[in-house]
Amino acid sequence: MVPAVPVPSGMAVTFHDIVRGAPGTGLTYRFRFIAPEIAAGVPFEVAEKDMAFLCESYVLPRLAEIGPRPARVIVSVSDRPVVFGEITPEAVQFFEAYEPGDGACIWEAF
């Protein structure tokens, strides 16, 4: 069982995987998390705060361990595991992009 990652909303969030090497602009790491509760209508504003928190508390400390520093980090939460790049209309998913800075994640608009 994968341990839950604490987030401000209190939702049960678990780390799913990291996607590296997918086409994009510059080096990008995609950190994907599972949060089944978002299927029950959790507002984006709640998930957005959790994603920013995950970026700063979970993603940033791990960047040095996984390879070169990326230009961008994508944090996503999904109500279920999905195959990266496949359209899964029944899944609820939220995404945010950040530039890793000096101890902070700087939000980037898609």
mmCIF file of C-alpha atoms in Angstrom:
data_model
loop_
_atom_site.group_PDB
_atom_site.id
_atom_site.type_symbol
_atom_site.label_atom_id
_atom_site.label_comp_id
_atom_site.label_asym_id
_atom_site.label_seq_id
_atom_site.Cartn_x
_atom_site.Cartn_y
_atom_site.Cartn_z
ATOM 1 C CA MET A 1 0.000 0.000 0.000
ATOM 2 C CA VAL A 2 1.336 3.423 -0.966
ATOM 3 C CA PRO A 3 1.284 5.841 1.985
ATOM 4 C CA ALA A 4 -0.858 8.946 1.746
ATOM 5 C CA VAL A 5 0.836 12.277 1.150
ATOM 6 C CA PRO A 6 -0.569 14.932 3.493
ATOM 7 C CA VAL A 7 -2.213 17.903 1.747
ATOM 8 C CA PRO A 8 -3.986 21.013 3.096
ATOM 9 C CA SER A 9 -7.479 19.796 2.125
ATOM 10 C CA GLY A 10 -7.058 16.576 4.095
ATOM 11 C CA MET A 11 -7.914 14.448 1.052
ATOM 12 C CA ALA A 12 -6.327 11.027 0.730
ATOM 13 C CA VAL A 13 -3.634 11.636 -1.911
ATOM 14 C CA THR A 14 -1.028 9.081 -2.968
ATOM 15 C CA PHE A 15 1.939 9.361 -5.291
ATOM 16 C CA HIS A 16 1.380 7.475 -8.559
ATOM 17 C CA ASP A 17 4.397 8.024 -10.810
ATOM 18 C CA ILE A 18 6.753 10.402 -12.592
ATOM 19 C CA VAL A 19 6.635 10.798 -16.367
ATOM 20 C CA ARG A 20 9.890 11.944 -17.942
ATOM 21 C CA GLY A 21 10.870 12.289 -21.567
ATOM 22 C CA ALA A 22 7.412 13.079 -22.948
ATOM 23 C CA PRO A 23 7.432 15.651 -25.759
ATOM 24 C CA GLY A 24 7.188 19.228 -24.571
ATOM 25 C CA THR A 25 9.003 22.508 -24.280
ATOM 26 C CA GLY A 26 12.246 21.971 -22.369
ATOM 27 C CA LEU A 27 12.863 19.325 -19.755
ATOM 28 C CA THR A 28 9.601 18.612 -17.940
ATOM 29 C CA TYR A 29 8.827 16.145 -15.163
ATOM 30 C CA ARG A 30 5.222 15.169 -14.587
ATOM 31 C CA PHE A 31 4.454 14.105 -11.019
ATOM 32 C CA ARG A 32 1.153 12.261 -10.955
ATOM 33 C CA PHE A 33 -0.924 11.685 -7.845
ATOM 34 C CA ILE A 34 -4.145 9.806 -7.154
ATOM 35 C CA ALA A 35 -6.906 11.505 -5.153
ATOM 36 C CA PRO A 36 -10.132 9.453 -5.433
ATOM 37 C CA GLU A 37 -12.161 12.095 -3.571
ATOM 38 C CA ILE A 38 -11.959 14.578 -6.454
ATOM 39 C CA ALA A 39 -14.547 12.432 -8.278
ATOM 40 C CA ALA A 40 -17.084 13.516 -5.645
ATOM 41 C CA GLY A 41 -16.983 17.105 -6.893
ATOM 42 C CA VAL A 42 -14.003 18.608 -5.115
ATOM 43 C CA PRO A 43 -13.690 22.129 -6.560
ATOM 44 C CA PHE A 44 -10.630 22.974 -8.643
ATOM 45 C CA GLU A 45 -9.726 25.723 -6.146
ATOM 46 C CA VAL A 46 -9.267 23.080 -3.428
ATOM 47 C CA ALA A 47 -7.235 20.773 -5.676
ATOM 48 C CA GLU A 48 -5.175 23.747 -6.884
ATOM 49 C CA LYS A 49 -3.998 24.526 -3.341
ATOM 50 C CA ASP A 50 -3.140 20.876 -2.799
ATOM 51 C CA MET A 51 -1.162 20.732 -6.070
ATOM 52 C CA ALA A 52 0.863 23.821 -5.127
ATOM 53 C CA PHE A 53 1.541 22.254 -1.735
ATOM 54 C CA LEU A 54 2.565 18.948 -3.371
ATOM 55 C CA CYS A 55 4.934 20.803 -5.677
ATOM 56 C CA GLU A 56 6.725 22.548 -2.836
ATOM 57 C CA SER A 57 6.651 19.813 -0.188
ATOM 58 C CA TYR A 58 6.914 16.639 -2.283
ATOM 59 C CA VAL A 59 8.294 17.481 -5.732
ATOM 60 C CA LEU A 60 11.018 20.051 -4.974
ATOM 61 C CA PRO A 61 12.850 17.897 -2.406
ATOM 62 C CA ARG A 62 13.006 14.999 -4.911
ATOM 63 C CA LEU A 63 14.225 16.840 -8.010
ATOM 64 C CA ALA A 64 17.927 16.425 -7.254
ATOM 65 C CA GLU A 65 17.418 12.674 -6.815
ATOM 66 C CA ILE A 66 15.851 12.000 -10.206
ATOM 67 C CA GLY A 67 18.071 13.815 -12.692
ATOM 68 C CA PRO A 68 18.848 17.201 -14.164
ATOM 69 C CA ARG A 69 16.805 20.148 -12.940
ATOM 70 C CA PRO A 70 13.757 20.540 -15.173
ATOM 71 C CA ALA A 71 12.546 23.784 -16.694
ATOM 72 C CA ARG A 72 8.986 22.861 -15.734
ATOM 73 C CA VAL A 73 7.139 20.545 -13.385
ATOM 74 C CA ILE A 74 3.573 19.409 -13.984
ATOM 75 C CA VAL A 75 1.626 18.251 -10.947
ATOM 76 C CA SER A 76 -1.561 16.338 -11.600
ATOM 77 C CA VAL A 77 -4.191 14.681 -9.451
ATOM 78 C CA SER A 78 -6.590 12.137 -10.828
ATOM 79 C CA ASP A 79 -9.414 10.205 -9.232
ATOM 80 C CA ARG A 80 -7.912 6.971 -10.629
ATOM 81 C CA PRO A 81 -4.747 5.748 -12.313
ATOM 82 C CA VAL A 82 -4.747 6.625 -16.020
ATOM 83 C CA VAL A 83 -2.337 5.747 -18.790
ATOM 84 C CA PHE A 84 -0.266 8.820 -19.633
ATOM 85 C CA GLY A 85 -1.296 10.300 -22.975
ATOM 86 C CA GLU A 86 -4.510 8.300 -23.341
ATOM 87 C CA ILE A 87 -7.860 10.065 -23.328
ATOM 88 C CA THR A 88 -9.847 8.837 -20.345
ATOM 89 C CA PRO A 89 -13.087 10.842 -20.307
ATOM 90 C CA GLU A 90 -14.476 9.075 -17.243
ATOM 91 C CA ALA A 91 -11.513 10.169 -15.106
ATOM 92 C CA VAL A 92 -11.511 13.427 -13.168
ATOM 93 C CA GLN A 93 -8.103 15.078 -13.502
ATOM 94 C CA PHE A 94 -6.570 18.402 -12.530
ATOM 95 C CA PHE A 95 -3.202 19.726 -13.738
ATOM 96 C CA GLU A 96 -0.950 22.649 -12.868
ATOM 97 C CA ALA A 97 2.437 23.691 -14.273
ATOM 98 C CA TYR A 98 5.219 25.202 -12.196
ATOM 99 C CA GLU A 99 8.737 26.458 -12.686
ATOM 100 C CA PRO A 100 10.936 25.131 -9.900
ATOM 101 C CA GLY A 101 12.601 28.139 -8.282
ATOM 102 C CA ASP A 102 14.688 28.786 -5.198
ATOM 103 C CA GLY A 103 12.751 26.650 -2.738
ATOM 104 C CA ALA A 104 9.420 27.492 -4.344
ATOM 105 C CA CYS A 105 7.192 26.436 -7.190
ATOM 106 C CA ILE A 106 6.287 29.340 -9.459
ATOM 107 C CA TRP A 107 2.896 28.814 -11.075
ATOM 108 C CA GLU A 108 2.766 28.896 -14.870
ATOM 109 C CA ALA A 109 -0.450 29.329 -16.819
ATOM 110 C CA PHE A 110 -1.123 26.639 -19.393
#
